[in-house]
Short mmCIF file of C-alpha atoms in Angstrom, two decimals:
data_model
loop_
_atom_site.label_atom_id
_atom_site.label_comp_id
_atom_site.label_asym_id
_atom_site.label_seq_id
_atom_site.Cartn_x
_atom_site.Cartn_y
_atom_site.Cartn_z
CA MET A 7 -19.02 12.88 30.98
CA ASP A 8 -17.08 11.81 34.07
CA THR A 9 -17.78 8.13 33.32
CA HIS A 10 -16.82 8.45 29.65
CA ILE A 11 -13.56 10.21 30.50
CA THR A 12 -12.72 7.65 33.19
CA ARG A 13 -13.37 4.78 30.76
CA LEU A 14 -11.09 6.28 28.09
CA VAL A 15 -8.30 6.82 30.61
CA ALA A 16 -8.75 3.24 31.85
CA PHE A 17 -8.48 1.98 28.27
CA ALA A 18 -5.24 3.92 27.74
CA GLN A 19 -3.79 2.45 30.90
CA GLU A 20 -4.88 -1.10 30.02
CA LYS A 21 -3.21 -0.74 26.59
CA GLN A 22 -0.07 0.60 28.29
CA LEU A 23 -0.28 3.93 26.51
CA ILE A 24 0.07 5.47 29.98
CA GLN A 25 1.07 4.35 33.47
CA PRO A 26 -1.06 4.72 36.64
CA GLU A 27 1.01 7.76 37.59
CA ASP A 28 -0.22 9.50 34.42
CA THR A 29 -3.92 9.26 35.28
CA ILE A 30 -4.45 12.71 36.80
CA TYR A 31 -2.35 14.46 34.15
CA THR A 32 -4.10 12.84 31.17
CA THR A 33 -7.53 13.37 32.72
CA ASN A 34 -6.81 17.08 33.07
CA GLN A 35 -5.64 17.27 29.47
CA LEU A 36 -8.95 15.77 28.33
CA LEU A 37 -10.89 18.20 30.52
CA GLY A 38 -9.03 21.07 28.91
CA LEU A 39 -9.84 19.92 25.37
CA LEU A 40 -13.50 19.49 26.32
CA GLN A 41 -13.52 22.81 28.20
CA LEU A 42 -14.78 21.13 31.36
CA THR A 43 -14.00 22.64 34.77
CA ASP A 44 -15.32 19.95 37.10
CA PHE A 45 -14.66 16.23 37.36
CA THR A 46 -15.27 13.33 39.74
CA PRO A 47 -13.50 10.02 39.03
CA GLN A 48 -15.89 7.11 38.56
CA GLU A 49 -15.69 3.41 39.33
CA VAL A 50 -15.67 1.71 35.91
CA VAL A 51 -14.88 -1.69 34.46
CA THR A 52 -11.86 -1.50 32.13
CA PRO A 53 -13.31 -1.57 28.59
CA ASN A 54 -12.69 -4.86 26.80
CA VAL A 55 -12.03 -3.36 23.38
CA ASP A 56 -8.98 -3.26 21.10
CA ASN A 57 -9.77 0.12 19.60
CA PRO A 58 -10.91 3.31 21.41
CA ALA A 59 -13.39 4.49 18.75
CA SER A 60 -16.50 3.57 20.77
CA LEU A 61 -15.03 5.28 23.85
CA LEU A 62 -14.25 8.44 21.91
CA THR A 63 -17.73 8.80 20.39
CA PRO A 64 -19.50 10.23 23.47
CA LEU A 65 -16.68 12.74 24.01
CA ILE A 66 -16.89 13.88 20.40
CA ASP A 67 -20.69 14.07 20.59
CA TYR A 68 -20.30 16.30 23.65
CA ALA A 69 -17.89 18.56 21.77
CA VAL A 70 -20.45 18.87 18.97
CA ALA A 71 -23.27 19.62 21.38
CA GLN A 72 -21.20 22.33 23.06
CA GLY A 73 -20.29 23.93 19.74
CA LEU A 74 -16.59 23.10 20.09
CA ILE A 75 -16.60 21.45 16.68
CA GLU A 76 -19.02 21.04 13.80
CA ASP A 77 -20.63 17.64 13.29
CA THR A 78 -18.74 16.60 10.16
CA ILE A 79 -16.52 13.57 9.59
CA THR A 80 -13.38 15.68 9.13
CA GLU A 81 -13.93 17.82 12.24
CA ARG A 82 -14.76 14.76 14.34
CA ASP A 83 -11.57 13.05 13.09
CA LEU A 84 -9.47 16.12 13.85
CA PHE A 85 -10.86 16.27 17.37
CA ASP A 86 -10.62 12.56 18.25
CA THR A 87 -6.98 12.61 17.15
CA LYS A 88 -6.30 15.47 19.58
CA LEU A 89 -7.98 13.49 22.35
CA MET A 90 -5.82 10.41 21.75
CA ASP A 91 -2.65 12.49 21.54
CA VAL A 92 -3.11 13.10 25.28
CA PHE A 93 -2.01 9.49 25.86
CA MET A 94 0.72 9.21 23.25
CA PRO A 95 4.37 8.74 24.26
CA ARG A 96 6.93 11.07 22.69
CA PRO A 97 8.58 9.77 19.49
CA SER A 98 11.87 9.21 21.32
CA GLN A 99 10.10 6.94 23.83
CA VAL A 100 8.48 4.88 21.06
CA ILE A 101 11.82 4.52 19.29
CA ALA A 102 13.58 3.45 22.48
CA GLU A 103 10.98 0.82 23.32
CA PHE A 104 10.88 -0.47 19.75
CA ASN A 105 14.67 -0.86 19.75
CA GLN A 106 14.54 -2.67 23.05
CA HIS A 107 12.04 -5.18 21.64
CA TYR A 108 14.04 -5.43 18.40
CA ALA A 109 17.19 -6.40 20.29
CA ALA A 110 15.28 -9.40 21.64
CA GLN A 111 13.41 -10.28 18.44
CA PRO A 112 12.38 -8.20 15.38
CA GLN A 113 8.94 -9.81 15.40
CA LYS A 114 8.30 -8.60 18.96
CA ALA A 115 9.29 -5.06 17.94
CA THR A 116 6.79 -4.85 15.08
CA GLU A 117 4.07 -6.43 17.23
CA TYR A 118 4.64 -3.69 19.83
CA PHE A 119 4.48 -0.92 17.25
CA TYR A 120 1.42 -2.36 15.49
CA THR A 121 -0.44 -2.73 18.80
CA LEU A 122 0.43 0.86 19.71
CA SER A 123 -0.78 2.14 16.33
CA LYS A 124 -4.15 0.41 16.80
CA ALA A 125 -4.61 1.38 20.44
CA SER A 126 -3.89 5.03 19.62
CA ASN A 127 -6.65 4.99 16.97
CA TYR A 128 -4.08 5.93 14.32
CA ILE A 129 -5.06 2.68 12.61
CA ARG A 130 -8.83 3.07 12.46
CA THR A 131 -9.80 -0.56 12.84
CA ASP A 132 -13.40 0.42 13.56
CA ARG A 133 -13.54 1.48 9.90
CA THR A 134 -11.39 -1.20 8.32
CA ASP A 135 -13.53 -3.83 10.05
CA GLN A 136 -16.41 -2.58 7.89
CA ASN A 137 -14.68 -3.81 4.72
CA ILE A 138 -16.35 -6.79 3.07
CA VAL A 139 -13.76 -9.54 2.64
CA TRP A 140 -13.78 -13.04 1.20
CA GLN A 141 -11.55 -15.41 -0.73
CA THR A 142 -12.00 -16.97 -4.15
CA PRO A 143 -10.25 -20.13 -5.42
CA THR A 144 -8.85 -19.72 -8.96
CA PRO A 145 -6.48 -21.70 -11.19
CA TYR A 146 -3.68 -19.44 -9.88
CA GLY A 147 -4.48 -19.96 -6.20
CA THR A 148 -6.85 -18.41 -3.69
CA LEU A 149 -7.28 -14.65 -4.24
CA ASP A 150 -8.20 -12.20 -1.47
CA MET A 151 -11.17 -9.93 -2.17
CA THR A 152 -11.96 -6.67 -0.36
CA ILE A 153 -14.75 -4.16 -0.96
CA ASN A 154 -13.29 -1.02 0.54
CA LEU A 155 -15.81 0.60 2.91
CA SER A 156 -13.26 2.02 5.36
CA LYS A 157 -12.63 5.46 3.92
CA PRO A 158 -15.63 7.73 4.56
CA GLU A 159 -16.81 10.12 1.89
CA LYS A 160 -16.21 13.79 2.57
CA ASP A 161 -19.03 15.86 4.00
CA PRO A 162 -20.13 18.63 1.59
CA ARG A 163 -19.67 21.11 4.44
CA ASP A 164 -16.01 20.11 4.74
CA ILE A 165 -15.56 20.41 0.97
CA ALA A 166 -17.01 23.92 1.11
CA LYS A 167 -14.60 24.87 3.91
CA GLU A 168 -11.60 23.66 1.91
CA LYS A 169 -12.10 26.52 -0.54
CA HIS A 170 -11.33 29.00 2.23
CA VAL A 171 -8.30 27.19 3.68
CA LYS A 172 -4.95 28.46 2.48
CA SER A 173 -2.84 25.80 0.76
CA THR A 174 0.58 25.18 2.30
CA ASN A 175 3.63 23.09 1.57
CA TYR A 176 3.88 21.67 5.07
CA PRO A 177 3.84 18.74 5.14
CA LYS A 178 4.54 18.42 1.42
CA CYS A 179 2.55 15.19 1.14
CA LEU A 180 0.87 12.50 3.22
CA LEU A 181 4.08 10.45 3.32
CA CYS A 182 6.49 13.10 4.57
CA VAL A 183 8.09 12.59 7.98
CA GLU A 184 6.70 15.98 9.01
CA ASN A 185 3.28 14.34 9.37
CA GLU A 186 4.33 12.92 12.74
CA GLY A 187 2.33 14.84 15.33
CA PHE A 188 0.83 17.23 12.74
CA HIS A 189 -2.36 18.89 14.06
CA GLY A 190 -4.25 18.53 10.79
CA THR A 191 -6.48 20.84 8.77
CA ILE A 192 -9.67 20.53 6.78
CA LYS A 193 -7.46 19.64 3.80
CA HIS A 194 -4.86 17.50 5.58
CA PRO A 195 -5.64 14.71 8.08
CA ALA A 196 -4.54 15.11 11.68
CA ARG A 197 -1.58 13.00 12.75
CA ASN A 198 -1.28 13.98 16.43
CA ASN A 199 -1.35 10.29 17.39
CA HIS A 200 1.00 9.21 14.59
CA ARG A 201 4.48 7.84 15.30
CA ILE A 202 7.18 6.74 12.86
CA LEU A 203 10.38 4.78 13.37
CA PRO A 204 13.75 5.50 11.75
CA VAL A 205 15.11 2.59 9.69
CA SER A 206 18.47 2.84 7.95
CA LEU A 207 18.44 1.20 4.53
CA THR A 208 21.78 1.04 2.66
CA GLY A 209 22.99 3.99 4.72
CA GLU A 210 19.98 6.19 3.91
CA ALA A 211 17.32 7.59 6.25
CA TRP A 212 14.04 5.73 5.81
CA TYR A 213 11.11 5.41 8.19
CA LEU A 214 8.60 2.73 9.17
CA GLN A 215 4.94 3.39 9.90
CA TYR A 216 1.65 1.58 9.48
CA SER A 217 -1.14 2.45 7.09
CA PRO A 218 -4.08 4.10 8.88
CA TYR A 219 -6.38 2.00 6.67
CA VAL A 220 -4.81 -1.46 6.71
CA TYR A 221 -5.79 -4.02 4.07
CA TYR A 222 -3.96 -6.97 5.67
CA ASN A 223 -2.07 -7.89 8.84
CA GLU A 224 0.58 -5.36 9.87
CA HIS A 225 0.18 -3.40 6.63
CA CYS A 226 3.15 -1.04 6.85
CA ILE A 227 4.59 1.81 4.81
CA VAL A 228 8.33 2.36 4.49
CA LEU A 229 9.00 5.92 3.39
CA LYS A 230 12.10 7.83 2.41
CA GLY A 231 13.14 10.65 4.72
CA ALA A 232 13.65 12.99 1.80
CA HIS A 233 10.66 14.05 -0.31
CA GLU A 234 11.87 12.55 -3.59
CA PRO A 235 9.86 10.96 -6.42
CA MET A 236 9.57 7.22 -6.85
CA LYS A 237 12.14 5.65 -9.13
CA ILE A 238 12.72 1.95 -9.69
CA GLN A 239 16.47 1.44 -9.95
CA LYS A 240 19.32 -0.69 -8.60
CA ALA A 241 19.15 1.16 -5.27
CA THR A 242 15.48 0.15 -4.94
CA PHE A 243 16.36 -3.55 -4.96
CA ALA A 244 19.17 -3.00 -2.45
CA ARG A 245 16.82 -1.13 -0.11
CA LEU A 246 14.10 -3.78 -0.35
CA LEU A 247 16.55 -6.57 0.47
CA ALA A 248 18.07 -4.54 3.30
CA PHE A 249 14.59 -4.17 4.78
CA VAL A 250 13.72 -7.89 4.72
CA GLU A 251 17.15 -8.61 6.19
CA LYS A 252 16.19 -6.40 9.16
CA PHE A 253 12.61 -7.71 9.28
CA PRO A 254 12.69 -11.25 7.87
CA HIS A 255 9.09 -11.92 8.95
CA TYR A 256 7.85 -9.14 6.61
CA PHE A 257 7.59 -8.84 2.86
CA VAL A 258 8.17 -5.43 1.26
CA GLY A 259 7.50 -4.14 -2.23
CA SER A 260 7.28 -1.02 -4.31
CA ASN A 261 4.66 0.23 -6.68
CA ALA A 262 5.88 0.84 -10.21
CA ASP A 263 7.20 4.31 -10.97
CA LEU A 264 5.17 5.15 -14.09
CA PRO A 265 1.61 6.51 -14.37
CA ILE A 266 -1.25 4.02 -14.93
CA VAL A 267 0.81 1.09 -13.60
CA GLY A 268 2.19 3.00 -10.61
CA GLY A 269 0.82 3.87 -7.20
CA SER A 270 -1.38 6.77 -6.16
CA ILE A 271 1.54 8.76 -4.70
CA LEU A 272 4.45 8.91 -7.15
CA ALA A 273 5.90 12.12 -5.71
CA HIS A 274 7.37 10.47 -2.59
CA ASP A 275 9.50 7.33 -2.74
CA HIS A 276 8.01 4.65 -0.51
CA PHE A 277 7.35 0.94 -0.13
CA GLN A 278 4.55 -1.15 1.36
CA GLY A 279 5.03 -4.30 3.36
CA GLY A 280 3.68 -6.36 6.20
CA ARG A 281 3.19 -9.74 7.75
CA TYR A 282 0.94 -11.51 5.31
CA THR A 283 1.25 -14.25 2.71
CA PHE A 284 -0.36 -13.29 -0.60
CA ALA A 285 -1.43 -15.70 -3.32
CA MET A 286 1.46 -14.64 -5.54
CA GLU A 287 3.97 -15.70 -2.90
CA ARG A 288 2.29 -19.11 -2.72
CA ALA A 289 2.24 -19.45 -6.52
CA ALA A 290 4.55 -22.09 -7.98
CA SER A 291 7.39 -21.37 -10.37
CA LEU A 292 8.47 -23.14 -13.52
CA PRO A 293 11.89 -24.85 -13.42
CA SER A 294 14.57 -22.29 -12.57
CA GLN A 295 17.62 -21.22 -14.52
CA THR A 296 20.82 -19.42 -13.55
CA PHE A 297 22.20 -16.18 -14.98
CA THR A 298 25.41 -16.44 -16.95
CA ASN A 299 26.95 -13.41 -15.23
CA TYR A 300 25.32 -13.99 -11.82
CA PRO A 301 25.81 -17.71 -11.12
CA ALA A 302 24.61 -17.43 -7.51
CA VAL A 303 21.18 -16.26 -8.67
CA HIS A 304 18.36 -18.51 -9.89
CA PHE A 305 15.41 -17.12 -11.83
CA ALA A 306 12.10 -18.57 -12.99
CA GLN A 307 8.73 -17.65 -14.42
CA VAL A 308 5.96 -17.60 -11.80
CA GLN A 309 2.65 -19.26 -12.61
CA TRP A 310 0.58 -16.13 -12.11
CA PRO A 311 -1.91 -14.14 -14.22
CA MET A 312 0.57 -11.26 -14.47
CA SER A 313 4.08 -11.64 -15.86
CA VAL A 314 6.47 -12.31 -12.99
CA VAL A 315 10.16 -13.21 -12.92
CA ARG A 316 11.22 -14.66 -9.54
CA LEU A 317 14.87 -14.31 -8.49
CA GLN A 318 16.43 -16.21 -5.55
CA SER A 319 19.88 -16.22 -3.98
CA HIS A 320 21.87 -16.40 -0.77
CA ASN A 321 24.08 -13.68 -2.24
CA GLN A 322 22.47 -10.27 -1.75
CA GLU A 323 24.99 -8.40 -3.90
CA GLN A 324 24.60 -10.69 -6.92
CA LEU A 325 20.82 -10.65 -6.53
CA VAL A 326 20.73 -6.84 -6.67
CA ALA A 327 22.96 -6.85 -9.75
CA ALA A 328 20.82 -9.51 -11.45
CA ALA A 329 17.63 -7.57 -10.68
CA GLU A 330 19.15 -4.43 -12.20
CA HIS A 331 20.04 -6.46 -15.28
CA VAL A 332 16.43 -7.69 -15.64
CA LEU A 333 15.09 -4.16 -15.12
CA GLN A 334 17.40 -2.55 -17.69
CA THR A 335 16.70 -5.30 -20.21
CA TRP A 336 12.95 -4.90 -19.73
CA GLN A 337 13.09 -1.08 -19.88
CA ASN A 338 14.47 -1.36 -23.43
CA TYR A 339 12.58 -4.47 -24.53
CA SER A 340 10.02 -4.49 -27.33
CA ASP A 341 8.07 -7.32 -28.93
CA ALA A 342 5.65 -6.08 -31.57
CA GLU A 343 4.02 -9.52 -31.87
CA VAL A 344 2.46 -9.04 -28.42
CA GLU A 345 1.98 -5.24 -28.48
CA ILE A 346 4.97 -4.50 -26.23
CA HIS A 347 6.82 -1.29 -27.14
CA ALA A 348 9.40 0.12 -24.75
CA PHE A 349 9.11 3.71 -25.98
CA SER A 350 6.81 6.10 -27.81
CA GLU A 351 9.43 8.46 -29.18
CA GLU A 352 11.18 9.52 -25.94
CA THR A 353 8.46 8.40 -23.52
CA PRO A 354 9.33 5.18 -21.63
CA HIS A 355 6.65 2.53 -21.05
CA ASN A 356 8.36 -0.42 -19.36
CA THR A 357 9.07 -0.75 -15.65
CA VAL A 358 8.62 -3.32 -12.86
CA THR A 359 6.75 -3.77 -9.61
CA PRO A 360 9.31 -5.41 -7.28
CA ILE A 361 8.51 -7.43 -4.14
CA ALA A 362 11.12 -8.80 -1.72
CA ARG A 363 10.90 -11.46 0.97
CA MET A 364 12.94 -14.12 2.74
CA ARG A 365 12.16 -17.73 1.85
CA ASP A 366 13.91 -20.70 3.43
CA GLY A 367 16.92 -18.60 4.34
CA LYS A 368 17.27 -17.12 0.84
CA TYR A 369 16.57 -13.63 -0.47
CA GLU A 370 13.76 -13.60 -3.01
CA LEU A 371 12.73 -10.87 -5.44
CA ASP A 372 9.62 -11.00 -7.61
CA LEU A 373 9.84 -8.61 -10.55
CA VAL A 374 6.41 -8.02 -12.09
CA LEU A 375 6.81 -6.71 -15.65
CA ARG A 376 4.66 -3.63 -16.35
CA ASN A 377 3.90 -1.52 -19.43
CA ASN A 378 1.77 1.65 -19.38
CA ARG A 379 1.20 2.19 -23.09
CA THR A 380 -2.26 3.26 -24.30
CA ASP A 381 -3.97 3.24 -27.69
CA ALA A 382 -7.32 4.22 -29.20
CA GLN A 383 -8.94 0.92 -28.24
CA HIS A 384 -7.59 1.01 -24.70
CA PRO A 385 -7.24 4.68 -23.67
CA LEU A 386 -6.80 3.72 -20.00
CA GLY A 387 -4.02 1.29 -20.80
CA ILE A 388 -3.36 -1.69 -23.04
CA PHE A 389 -2.13 -3.69 -20.02
CA HIS A 390 -4.84 -2.42 -17.71
CA PRO A 391 -8.33 -3.72 -16.84
CA HIS A 392 -10.27 -3.81 -20.11
CA ASP A 393 -13.79 -2.57 -20.75
CA ASP A 394 -15.46 -5.91 -20.04
CA VAL A 395 -14.33 -5.85 -16.38
CA HIS A 396 -14.82 -2.12 -15.72
CA HIS A 397 -18.19 -2.83 -14.11
CA ILE A 398 -16.15 -4.53 -11.35
CA LYS A 399 -12.91 -2.55 -11.41
CA LYS A 400 -11.39 0.05 -13.71
CA GLU A 401 -8.87 1.62 -11.31
CA ASN A 402 -5.09 1.14 -11.58
CA ILE A 403 -3.58 -2.16 -10.48
CA GLY A 404 -1.10 -1.35 -7.74
CA LEU A 405 1.26 -3.38 -5.61
CA ILE A 406 -1.36 -4.94 -3.33
CA GLU A 407 -3.52 -6.10 -6.22
CA VAL A 408 -0.52 -7.35 -8.18
CA MET A 409 0.09 -9.79 -5.32
CA GLY A 410 -3.50 -11.07 -5.35
CA LEU A 411 -5.58 -8.85 -3.04
CA ALA A 412 -8.38 -6.99 -4.79
CA VAL A 413 -9.30 -3.56 -3.47
CA LEU A 414 -12.75 -3.03 -4.98
CA PRO A 415 -14.85 0.15 -5.02
CA ALA A 416 -17.43 0.73 -2.27
CA ARG A 417 -20.29 0.92 -4.81
CA LEU A 418 -20.08 -2.87 -5.25
CA ALA A 419 -21.40 -3.51 -1.75
CA THR A 420 -24.82 -2.14 -2.69
CA GLU A 421 -24.74 -3.24 -6.31
CA LEU A 422 -23.94 -6.89 -5.53
CA GLU A 423 -26.74 -6.98 -2.97
CA GLN A 424 -29.19 -5.60 -5.54
CA LEU A 425 -27.94 -8.02 -8.18
CA ALA A 426 -28.44 -10.95 -5.82
CA GLN A 427 -32.01 -9.83 -5.13
CA ALA A 428 -32.68 -9.50 -8.86
CA PHE A 429 -31.15 -12.91 -9.52
CA ALA A 430 -33.53 -14.46 -7.01
CA THR A 431 -36.52 -12.98 -8.86
CA GLY A 432 -35.14 -14.01 -12.26
CA SER A 433 -34.81 -10.59 -13.92
CA LEU A 434 -32.84 -7.36 -13.68
CA ASP A 435 -34.87 -4.17 -14.03
CA VAL A 436 -32.37 -1.44 -14.91
CA ALA A 437 -35.19 1.07 -15.10
CA VAL A 438 -35.62 0.66 -11.33
CA ASN A 439 -31.86 0.43 -10.66
CA PRO A 440 -30.13 2.29 -13.54
CA GLU A 441 -26.73 1.98 -11.83
CA LEU A 442 -26.95 -1.77 -12.45
CA ALA A 443 -27.08 -1.37 -16.24
CA GLN A 444 -23.31 -1.80 -16.41
CA HIS A 445 -23.77 -5.33 -15.00
CA GLN A 446 -26.51 -6.40 -17.46
CA MET A 447 -24.34 -8.53 -19.77
CA TRP A 448 -22.63 -10.21 -16.82
CA PHE A 449 -26.01 -10.84 -15.16
CA ASP A 450 -27.32 -12.53 -18.31
CA GLU A 451 -24.21 -14.72 -18.55
CA LEU A 452 -24.59 -15.83 -14.94
CA GLN A 453 -28.26 -16.72 -15.47
CA LYS A 454 -27.18 -19.14 -18.21
CA LYS A 455 -24.33 -20.49 -16.07
CA TYR A 456 -26.48 -21.00 -12.94
CA PRO A 457 -30.02 -21.78 -14.15
CA GLN A 458 -31.14 -23.58 -10.96
CA ILE A 459 -29.06 -22.15 -8.13
CA ALA A 460 -30.59 -22.13 -4.64
CA VAL A 461 -31.51 -18.68 -3.33
CA ALA A 462 -29.31 -19.21 -0.26
CA GLU A 463 -26.27 -19.70 -2.53
CA ILE A 464 -26.71 -16.61 -4.74
CA GLN A 465 -24.62 -14.22 -2.65
CA LYS A 466 -21.72 -16.70 -2.47
CA MET A 467 -22.03 -17.25 -6.20
CA PHE A 468 -21.70 -13.53 -6.92
CA GLN A 469 -18.67 -13.26 -4.63
CA ALA A 470 -17.02 -16.19 -6.39
CA GLU A 471 -17.74 -14.70 -9.80
CA VAL A 472 -16.35 -11.30 -8.73
CA GLY A 473 -13.19 -13.16 -7.73
CA LEU A 474 -12.96 -14.68 -11.20
CA LYS A 475 -13.47 -11.22 -12.69
CA PHE A 476 -10.54 -9.99 -10.60
CA MET A 477 -8.49 -12.85 -12.01
CA ARG A 478 -9.38 -11.48 -15.44
CA VAL A 479 -8.31 -8.00 -14.28
CA LEU A 480 -4.87 -9.39 -13.40
CA GLU A 481 -4.64 -11.22 -16.72
CA ASP A 482 -5.43 -7.95 -18.52
CA ALA A 483 -2.59 -6.27 -16.63
CA GLY A 484 -0.13 -9.01 -17.59
CA VAL A 485 2.19 -8.06 -20.45
CA PHE A 486 2.54 -11.66 -21.63
CA LYS A 487 -0.93 -13.15 -21.99
CA GLN A 488 -2.08 -16.57 -20.82
CA ASN A 489 -2.16 -18.06 -24.31
CA GLN A 490 0.23 -19.76 -26.69
CA ALA A 491 1.54 -16.50 -28.17
CA GLY A 492 2.01 -14.95 -24.74
CA GLU A 493 3.84 -17.95 -23.35
CA ALA A 494 6.17 -18.01 -26.36
CA ALA A 495 6.82 -14.28 -25.96
CA PHE A 496 7.62 -14.69 -22.26
CA LYS A 497 10.16 -17.39 -23.14
CA ARG A 498 11.77 -15.04 -25.66
CA PHE A 499 12.18 -12.40 -22.98
CA LEU A 500 13.59 -14.87 -20.45
CA ALA A 501 16.16 -15.94 -23.06
CA THR A 502 17.35 -12.32 -23.38
CA ILE A 503 18.04 -11.96 -19.65
CA GLN A 504 19.88 -15.23 -19.13
#
């Protein structure tokens, strides 16, 4: 164990989590957690790794062998987080160093914080690196595809333990500021190694952190200090623009605030952002127009499978006012010809998914029009992935997917491999693989489309076709369809906001 401990301490020093003067102290803290009473420093080569997961594994295995923890994913995660907390600077130190970098250049500040979040194992890159990723060209641009393999399934032993753990209201949710440094429970992940940064947006207390399971470069979360539900309103647009003013190298957006079209956590107001260019940002716009009452603001329809109004201006105040105008118009807008109804009695259906960025020195807001109405034919949502794409994705379409990055279920990793093998043999035997029955119609269509494809190209073919299915998913979620009636309806709406 002496070598493993020495290597982890060397890693922490190399990543500047600690200084040389901290070596004895941090070593003793590790010995205490492992209940070791003897130690001899070893001569080791500084590990050439970006993430400490491989260095933590032998320490966690030792803890299991000694009966300090049970060998389950949750207990191992709780323990490795305690181990890394030994090296973590206090929140005040992180804030001070971030501010020092920010004074020189905002980009340097976020790079520092992102590197810290990875080195501390808060961002579990050893797991996110397991995701299967590729890109698919489409008529709307190149879409990003991800099969999500990073979040491990819960061990049945941990699930059994949860029944005996008392529920508490602290922290109230996974996005509350009280998660910083939280020790964790079987029901709530440990956040000992978690740090957040205060960011004032329009005079309110907000905080910046990174997602522990990043889907793209510098995938951050911007959360409100107060535990308040999500609500898309004028203040939302002002906050988003205030953020990109502070961090012009980042985009930031919000999930919609209604069920079905909203995010997974509606109880706590938050945004997601980062340093990445999505396909929707690259998508072209039709010729722009100006608002009658907001002459400094240009707006245009974006050429995208979902229904997007893009607003641009140098004037932040007018842009916020124009965005509120579009939102309020849409919230009360109905067009029976294309199945859009703003209300069912008193229940609202229309909202937007807003995304902000800086482009060529201007503020830019993309407002993605959303509607969460259901009917007998589409009980999961009229403007939601339809039945014919459920074999690929049936989950809600959130902010990240709206912008062109598919987050696909883990089951597809195995299923696509089995489909490729079946395609090579020429037939799909659902009796042998009953879970593939949902793909039968798609499989038959692809056999007709690719009657003589080389075996070496089958896997790439399936990935490309999954990308085209995701394009269909986005088209299903669009309120104005990609047809003559939909285009005419979109023009009618744009006329009402001018």
